[in-house]
């Protein structure tokens, strides 16, 4: 297992450390519900330095990115970021990612930790046609997610830029916590606002310490990956490996909005046909009508008792106090209001297909 530059810091704080995507990562500090509430109502900090970062540069950088990603990266101006995915050749998804335009001909791709090698190999395969400059800088960089409604106010003293002026999915490269060149990105995986901070490994301890000094008056706390999962699930954000994978198409997963057919990309012809015909199954959000906690892998059953799908993500929502989840079902059973059941051990627990997000911030 690899460590992040802050693993010793998390251990000193009493975090429960677990193996995750090849790293020793903090899963919780004081408990998932308390940490979840901290982010929803205040401000919390995640160490997500296990994420991967690729620099794609040169005159053909955009051409390569347009080929391997589903979204239209030509819309990006310097200082803007874009959620996208890497389609594979068989209708599924290699990974989901964020694309940042750093300079005229330089982009940063931020990918999931467990997929760094897979993504690198996939993009490299297509780069033989473009010969863009590719650098895997994952090992040298750290990433902190400072999330919650108090994030702007709590962090403003650490930078000369107006944090409130950075719009969602925009970023600046500026001074932060005494470090001159840091990416401050108005992105995150919680739905409660805030920033993601990219810096070098040797800088992150200083950033972490200054962040907690500045945030002390606002009740800032460290947050683990368990709360990150409950927060993202309340918003209906997909998790790679659960809700999307090599066998799920972006259209099935409700990611048609990041699948742009104004350009040619990997497997775009097949996905275009799927869009025209309509996907045969769809990712739904559901809420349980009775007590219970849906878990990954549980069966979704129709009112007649027939299995129609599988839960891909599920939890007890700390914000709404209900069992919630995502899962794939036939398209004709995916409309809001449809009644289904989730098999929890021997019990069929009634549930209803609902519209996302589960929780309105």
Coordinates of C-alpha atoms in Angstrom, one line a residue:
X1 CA 0.0 0.0 0.0
X2 CA 1.2 3.5 -0.8
X3 CA 0.8 6.4 1.6
X4 CA -0.2 10.0 0.8
X5 CA 2.1 12.8 2.0
X6 CA -0.4 13.2 4.9
X7 CA -0.9 9.6 6.1
X8 CA 1.1 10.3 9.2
X9 CA -1.0 13.4 9.9
X10 CA -4.2 11.3 9.6
X11 CA -2.8 8.7 11.9
X12 CA -1.9 11.3 14.5
X13 CA -5.5 12.6 14.3
X14 CA -6.8 9.2 15.1
X15 CA -8.2 8.4 11.7
X16 CA -9.3 4.9 10.9
X17 CA -7.0 4.0 8.0
X18 CA -8.1 1.4 5.3
X19 CA -6.6 0.2 2.0
X20 CA -8.3 2.0 -0.9
X21 CA -7.2 2.0 -4.5
X22 CA -3.7 1.0 -3.5
X23 CA -3.3 3.6 -0.8
X24 CA -3.7 3.8 3.0
X25 CA -6.6 6.2 3.2
X26 CA -8.5 7.7 6.1
X27 CA -12.1 6.3 6.0
X28 CA -13.3 8.1 9.2
X29 CA -12.3 10.2 12.1
X30 CA -15.2 10.7 14.5
X31 CA -17.9 8.8 12.5
X32 CA -19.6 9.1 9.2
X33 CA -22.8 10.8 10.3
X34 CA -21.0 13.6 12.2
X35 CA -18.5 14.1 9.4
X36 CA -21.3 14.2 6.8
X37 CA -23.1 16.9 8.8
X38 CA -19.9 18.9 9.1
X39 CA -19.7 19.1 5.3
X40 CA -23.4 19.8 4.7
X41 CA -23.6 22.6 7.3
X42 CA -20.0 23.9 7.8
X43 CA -16.7 23.0 6.2
X44 CA -14.6 19.8 6.1
X45 CA -11.4 18.7 4.5
X46 CA -10.7 15.5 2.6
X47 CA -7.3 14.2 1.6
X48 CA -7.9 12.8 -1.9
X49 CA -4.3 12.8 -2.9
X50 CA -4.6 9.2 -4.3
X51 CA -6.4 10.6 -7.4
X52 CA -4.4 10.6 -10.6
X53 CA -3.2 13.6 -12.6
X54 CA -2.0 13.6 -16.3
X55 CA -0.6 16.6 -18.1
X56 CA -1.4 16.6 -21.8
X57 CA 0.5 19.3 -23.7
X58 CA 1.4 20.5 -27.2
X59 CA -0.4 21.6 -30.4
X60 CA -2.3 18.3 -30.7
X61 CA -3.3 18.0 -27.0
X62 CA -6.9 19.1 -27.7
X63 CA -7.2 16.7 -30.6
X64 CA -6.1 13.8 -28.4
X65 CA -8.5 14.8 -25.6
X66 CA -11.4 15.2 -28.1
X67 CA -10.7 11.7 -29.4
X68 CA -10.6 9.9 -26.0
X69 CA -13.3 11.8 -24.0
X70 CA -17.0 12.0 -24.6
X71 CA -17.6 15.7 -23.7
X72 CA -16.6 18.6 -26.0
X73 CA -13.3 19.9 -24.7
X74 CA -13.2 22.5 -27.4
X75 CA -15.6 24.5 -25.3
X76 CA -13.0 24.9 -22.5
X77 CA -11.3 28.2 -22.1
X78 CA -8.3 28.7 -19.8
X79 CA -9.5 28.6 -16.3
X80 CA -12.5 26.2 -16.9
X81 CA -12.9 22.6 -16.0
X82 CA -15.3 19.9 -17.5
X83 CA -16.7 16.6 -16.3
X84 CA -16.3 13.9 -18.9
X85 CA -15.7 10.2 -19.4
X86 CA -13.4 7.9 -21.4
X87 CA -15.6 5.6 -23.5
X88 CA -14.1 2.2 -24.4
X89 CA -14.5 0.4 -27.7
X90 CA -17.4 -1.8 -26.5
X91 CA -20.0 0.6 -25.3
X92 CA -18.7 1.0 -21.7
X93 CA -16.7 3.5 -19.7
X94 CA -12.9 3.3 -19.0
X95 CA -13.2 6.0 -16.3
X96 CA -14.9 9.3 -15.5
X97 CA -12.6 12.3 -15.1
X98 CA -12.3 16.1 -15.0
X99 CA -10.5 18.0 -17.7
X100 CA -8.9 21.3 -16.9
X101 CA -7.6 23.8 -19.5
X102 CA -4.4 25.2 -17.9
X103 CA -2.9 27.0 -20.9
X104 CA -3.6 27.5 -24.6
X105 CA -2.2 24.0 -25.4
X106 CA -2.0 22.4 -21.9
X107 CA -4.6 20.3 -20.1
X108 CA -4.8 18.5 -16.8
X109 CA -6.8 15.3 -16.6
X110 CA -7.8 14.2 -13.1
X111 CA -8.7 10.5 -13.0
X112 CA -9.7 7.9 -10.4
X113 CA -7.0 6.4 -8.3
X114 CA -7.8 2.8 -9.1
X115 CA -7.7 3.5 -12.8
X116 CA -4.5 5.5 -13.2
X117 CA -2.6 2.8 -15.1
X118 CA -5.6 1.6 -17.1
X119 CA -6.4 5.2 -18.1
X120 CA -2.8 6.0 -19.0
X121 CA -2.5 2.9 -21.2
X122 CA -5.9 3.7 -22.9
X123 CA -5.0 7.3 -23.7
X124 CA -1.5 6.4 -24.8
X125 CA -2.9 3.9 -27.3
X126 CA -4.7 6.6 -29.1
X127 CA -1.9 9.1 -28.7
X128 CA 0.1 7.2 -31.3
X129 CA -2.0 9.1 -33.9
X130 CA -1.5 12.5 -32.2
X131 CA 1.9 12.4 -30.5
X132 CA 0.9 14.9 -27.8
X133 CA 3.2 15.3 -24.8
X134 CA 1.8 13.1 -22.0
X135 CA 3.1 13.2 -18.4
X136 CA 1.8 11.2 -15.5
X137 CA 2.4 13.5 -12.5
X138 CA 0.2 11.6 -10.1
X139 CA 3.0 10.6 -7.8
X140 CA 4.2 14.1 -7.2
X141 CA 1.0 15.9 -6.5
X142 CA -1.5 16.1 -3.6
X143 CA -5.2 17.0 -3.6
X144 CA -7.3 18.4 -0.8
X145 CA -11.0 18.9 -1.1
X146 CA -12.3 21.7 1.2
X147 CA -16.0 21.3 1.0
X148 CA -19.1 22.8 2.6
X149 CA -21.1 26.1 2.7
X150 CA -18.6 27.8 4.9
X151 CA -15.6 27.0 2.7
X152 CA -15.3 30.4 1.0
X153 CA -15.5 32.3 4.2
X154 CA -13.2 30.0 6.1
X155 CA -10.5 30.0 3.4
X156 CA -10.5 33.6 2.1
X157 CA -7.7 34.8 4.4
X158 CA -5.3 32.2 2.8
X159 CA -5.3 33.7 -0.7
X160 CA -5.3 37.1 -2.5
X161 CA -8.0 36.0 -5.0
X162 CA -11.7 36.5 -4.3
X163 CA -12.8 32.9 -3.7
X164 CA -16.5 33.9 -4.0
X165 CA -15.9 35.0 -7.6
X166 CA -14.7 31.5 -8.8
X167 CA -17.7 30.0 -10.4
X168 CA -18.6 26.3 -10.3
X169 CA -16.3 24.2 -12.5
X170 CA -13.9 27.2 -12.9
X171 CA -10.4 27.4 -11.3
X172 CA -7.5 29.8 -10.8
X173 CA -3.8 29.2 -10.4
X174 CA -2.9 31.5 -7.5
X175 CA -1.3 31.9 -4.1
X176 CA -2.8 29.8 -1.3
X177 CA -1.7 29.1 2.3
X178 CA 1.7 30.7 1.5
X179 CA 2.4 28.6 -1.6
X180 CA 2.7 30.7 -4.7
X181 CA 1.2 28.5 -7.5
X182 CA -1.7 26.3 -6.4
X183 CA -4.7 25.2 -8.4
X184 CA -7.8 26.4 -6.6
X185 CA -10.8 24.7 -8.3
X186 CA -14.5 25.2 -7.6
X187 CA -15.2 21.5 -7.9
X188 CA -15.9 18.7 -5.6
X189 CA -17.8 15.5 -5.0
X190 CA -20.2 16.5 -2.2
X191 CA -22.8 19.0 -3.7
X192 CA -22.2 21.4 -0.8
X193 CA -19.8 23.7 -2.5
X194 CA -16.2 24.4 -1.8
X195 CA -12.8 23.9 -3.5
X196 CA -10.3 21.4 -4.5
X197 CA -6.6 22.4 -4.0
X198 CA -3.8 20.9 -6.1
X199 CA -0.3 21.3 -4.8
X200 CA 3.0 19.4 -4.7
X201 CA 3.5 16.7 -2.1
X202 CA 6.2 18.7 -0.3
X203 CA 3.8 21.6 0.0
X204 CA 0.7 19.9 1.2
X205 CA 1.5 19.6 4.9
X206 CA 1.9 23.4 5.0
X207 CA -1.4 23.8 3.1
X208 CA -3.2 21.4 5.5
X209 CA -1.9 23.1 8.6
X210 CA -2.8 26.6 7.3
X211 CA -6.3 25.4 6.2
X212 CA -7.0 24.1 9.7
X213 CA -5.7 27.3 11.3
X214 CA -7.9 29.5 9.1
X215 CA -10.9 27.3 9.5
X216 CA -10.7 26.8 13.2
X217 CA -13.2 29.6 13.9
X218 CA -15.6 28.0 11.4
X219 CA -15.5 24.5 13.0
X220 CA -13.4 22.9 10.3
X221 CA -12.8 19.2 10.6
X222 CA -11.0 16.4 8.7
X223 CA -13.4 14.2 6.8
X224 CA -12.9 10.6 5.7
X225 CA -13.8 8.6 2.6
X226 CA -16.9 7.1 4.2
X227 CA -18.6 10.5 4.4
X228 CA -17.4 11.3 1.0
X229 CA -19.4 8.3 -0.3
X230 CA -22.6 9.3 1.6
X231 CA -22.3 12.9 0.5
X232 CA -21.9 12.0 -3.2
X233 CA -24.7 9.4 -3.1
X234 CA -27.2 12.0 -1.7
X235 CA -26.4 14.0 -4.9
X236 CA -26.6 11.0 -7.2
X237 CA -23.0 11.4 -8.4
X238 CA -21.7 8.2 -10.0
X239 CA -18.9 6.2 -8.4
X240 CA -16.6 4.4 -10.9
X241 CA -16.5 0.6 -10.1
X242 CA -20.0 0.8 -8.7
X243 CA -22.4 2.8 -10.8
X244 CA -20.3 3.0 -13.9
X245 CA -17.7 0.6 -15.3
X246 CA -16.4 -1.1 -18.5
X247 CA -19.9 -2.6 -19.1
X248 CA -22.1 0.5 -18.5
X249 CA -22.7 3.0 -21.2
X250 CA -22.7 6.8 -20.4
X251 CA -26.3 6.9 -21.8
X252 CA -27.5 4.1 -19.5
X253 CA -25.8 5.9 -16.6
X254 CA -27.7 9.2 -17.2
X255 CA -24.5 10.8 -18.5
X256 CA -25.9 11.8 -21.9
X257 CA -25.2 15.4 -20.9
X258 CA -21.4 14.7 -21.1
X259 CA -21.7 12.7 -24.4
X260 CA -21.5 15.2 -27.3
X261 CA -21.9 13.8 -30.8
X262 CA -20.8 17.0 -32.6
X263 CA -17.3 15.4 -32.8
X264 CA -15.8 12.0 -33.4
X265 CA -14.6 10.1 -30.3
X266 CA -13.9 6.5 -29.3
X267 CA -17.0 4.4 -30.1
X268 CA -19.1 7.5 -30.8
X269 CA -20.9 5.8 -33.7
X270 CA -22.2 3.0 -31.5
X271 CA -23.2 5.4 -28.7
X272 CA -25.0 7.6 -31.2
X273 CA -27.1 4.6 -32.3
X274 CA -27.8 3.8 -28.7
X275 CA -29.0 7.3 -28.1
X276 CA -31.3 7.2 -31.2
X277 CA -32.8 3.8 -30.2
X278 CA -32.8 4.6 -26.5
X279 CA -30.8 2.5 -23.9
X280 CA -32.4 -0.8 -22.9
X281 CA -31.7 -0.2 -19.2
X282 CA -31.2 2.9 -17.1
X283 CA -29.6 3.9 -13.8
X284 CA -32.3 4.8 -11.4
X285 CA -32.3 6.5 -8.0
X286 CA -34.6 5.0 -5.4
X287 CA -35.7 5.7 -1.8
X288 CA -36.9 2.9 0.5
X289 CA -40.4 3.3 1.9
X290 CA -39.6 1.3 5.0
X291 CA -36.6 0.8 7.3
X292 CA -33.6 -0.8 5.8
X293 CA -30.3 -0.1 4.2
X294 CA -29.8 -1.0 0.5
X295 CA -26.2 -2.2 -0.3
X296 CA -24.2 -2.7 -3.4
X297 CA -25.1 -6.0 -5.0
X298 CA -28.6 -6.4 -3.5
X299 CA -31.3 -7.4 -5.9
X300 CA -33.9 -5.0 -7.2
X301 CA -37.2 -6.9 -7.6
X302 CA -40.5 -5.8 -9.4
X303 CA -43.9 -6.0 -7.6
X304 CA -44.4 -9.5 -9.0
X305 CA -41.3 -10.8 -7.3
X306 CA -39.1 -11.0 -10.5
X307 CA -35.5 -9.7 -10.3
X308 CA -35.1 -6.7 -12.6
X309 CA -31.8 -5.3 -11.5
X310 CA -29.1 -4.8 -9.0
X311 CA -28.2 -2.1 -6.5
X312 CA -25.0 -0.4 -7.5
X313 CA -24.7 2.0 -4.6
X314 CA -26.7 2.3 -1.4
X315 CA -26.6 3.8 2.1
X316 CA -28.7 5.2 4.9
X317 CA -28.9 8.9 4.0
X318 CA -27.7 10.9 7.0
X319 CA -29.5 14.0 5.7
X320 CA -32.9 12.6 5.0
X321 CA -32.9 9.5 7.3
X322 CA -34.0 7.1 4.6
X323 CA -32.3 4.2 2.8
X324 CA -31.3 5.4 -0.6
X325 CA -29.6 3.9 -3.6
X326 CA -28.8 3.7 -7.3
X327 CA -29.2 0.7 -9.6
X328 CA -29.9 -0.4 -13.2
X329 CA -33.3 -1.6 -14.3
X330 CA -35.0 -2.0 -17.7
X331 CA -35.8 1.4 -19.2
X332 CA -39.5 0.9 -19.0
X333 CA -39.3 0.6 -15.2
X334 CA -37.1 3.7 -14.8
X335 CA -39.6 6.5 -14.6
X336 CA -40.0 8.6 -11.5
X337 CA -42.7 7.2 -9.2
X338 CA -42.3 3.5 -10.3
X339 CA -42.7 1.1 -7.4
X340 CA -40.0 -1.5 -6.9
X341 CA -38.6 -3.6 -4.1
X342 CA -35.1 -4.1 -2.8
X343 CA -34.2 -7.6 -1.4
X344 CA -32.5 -7.1 1.9
X345 CA -31.7 -10.6 3.2
X346 CA -35.0 -12.4 3.0
X347 CA -37.2 -9.3 3.0
X348 CA -38.5 -7.4 0.0
X349 CA -38.5 -3.8 1.1
X350 CA -40.7 -1.5 -1.0
X351 CA -39.0 1.5 -2.7
X352 CA -39.9 4.2 -5.1
X353 CA -37.9 5.5 -8.1
X354 CA -37.2 9.2 -7.3
X355 CA -35.7 12.2 -9.1
X356 CA -32.1 13.2 -8.2
X357 CA -30.7 14.7 -6.1
X358 CA -32.0 12.9 -3.0
X359 CA -31.1 15.9 -0.9
X360 CA -31.4 19.5 -2.0
X361 CA -28.5 21.5 -0.5

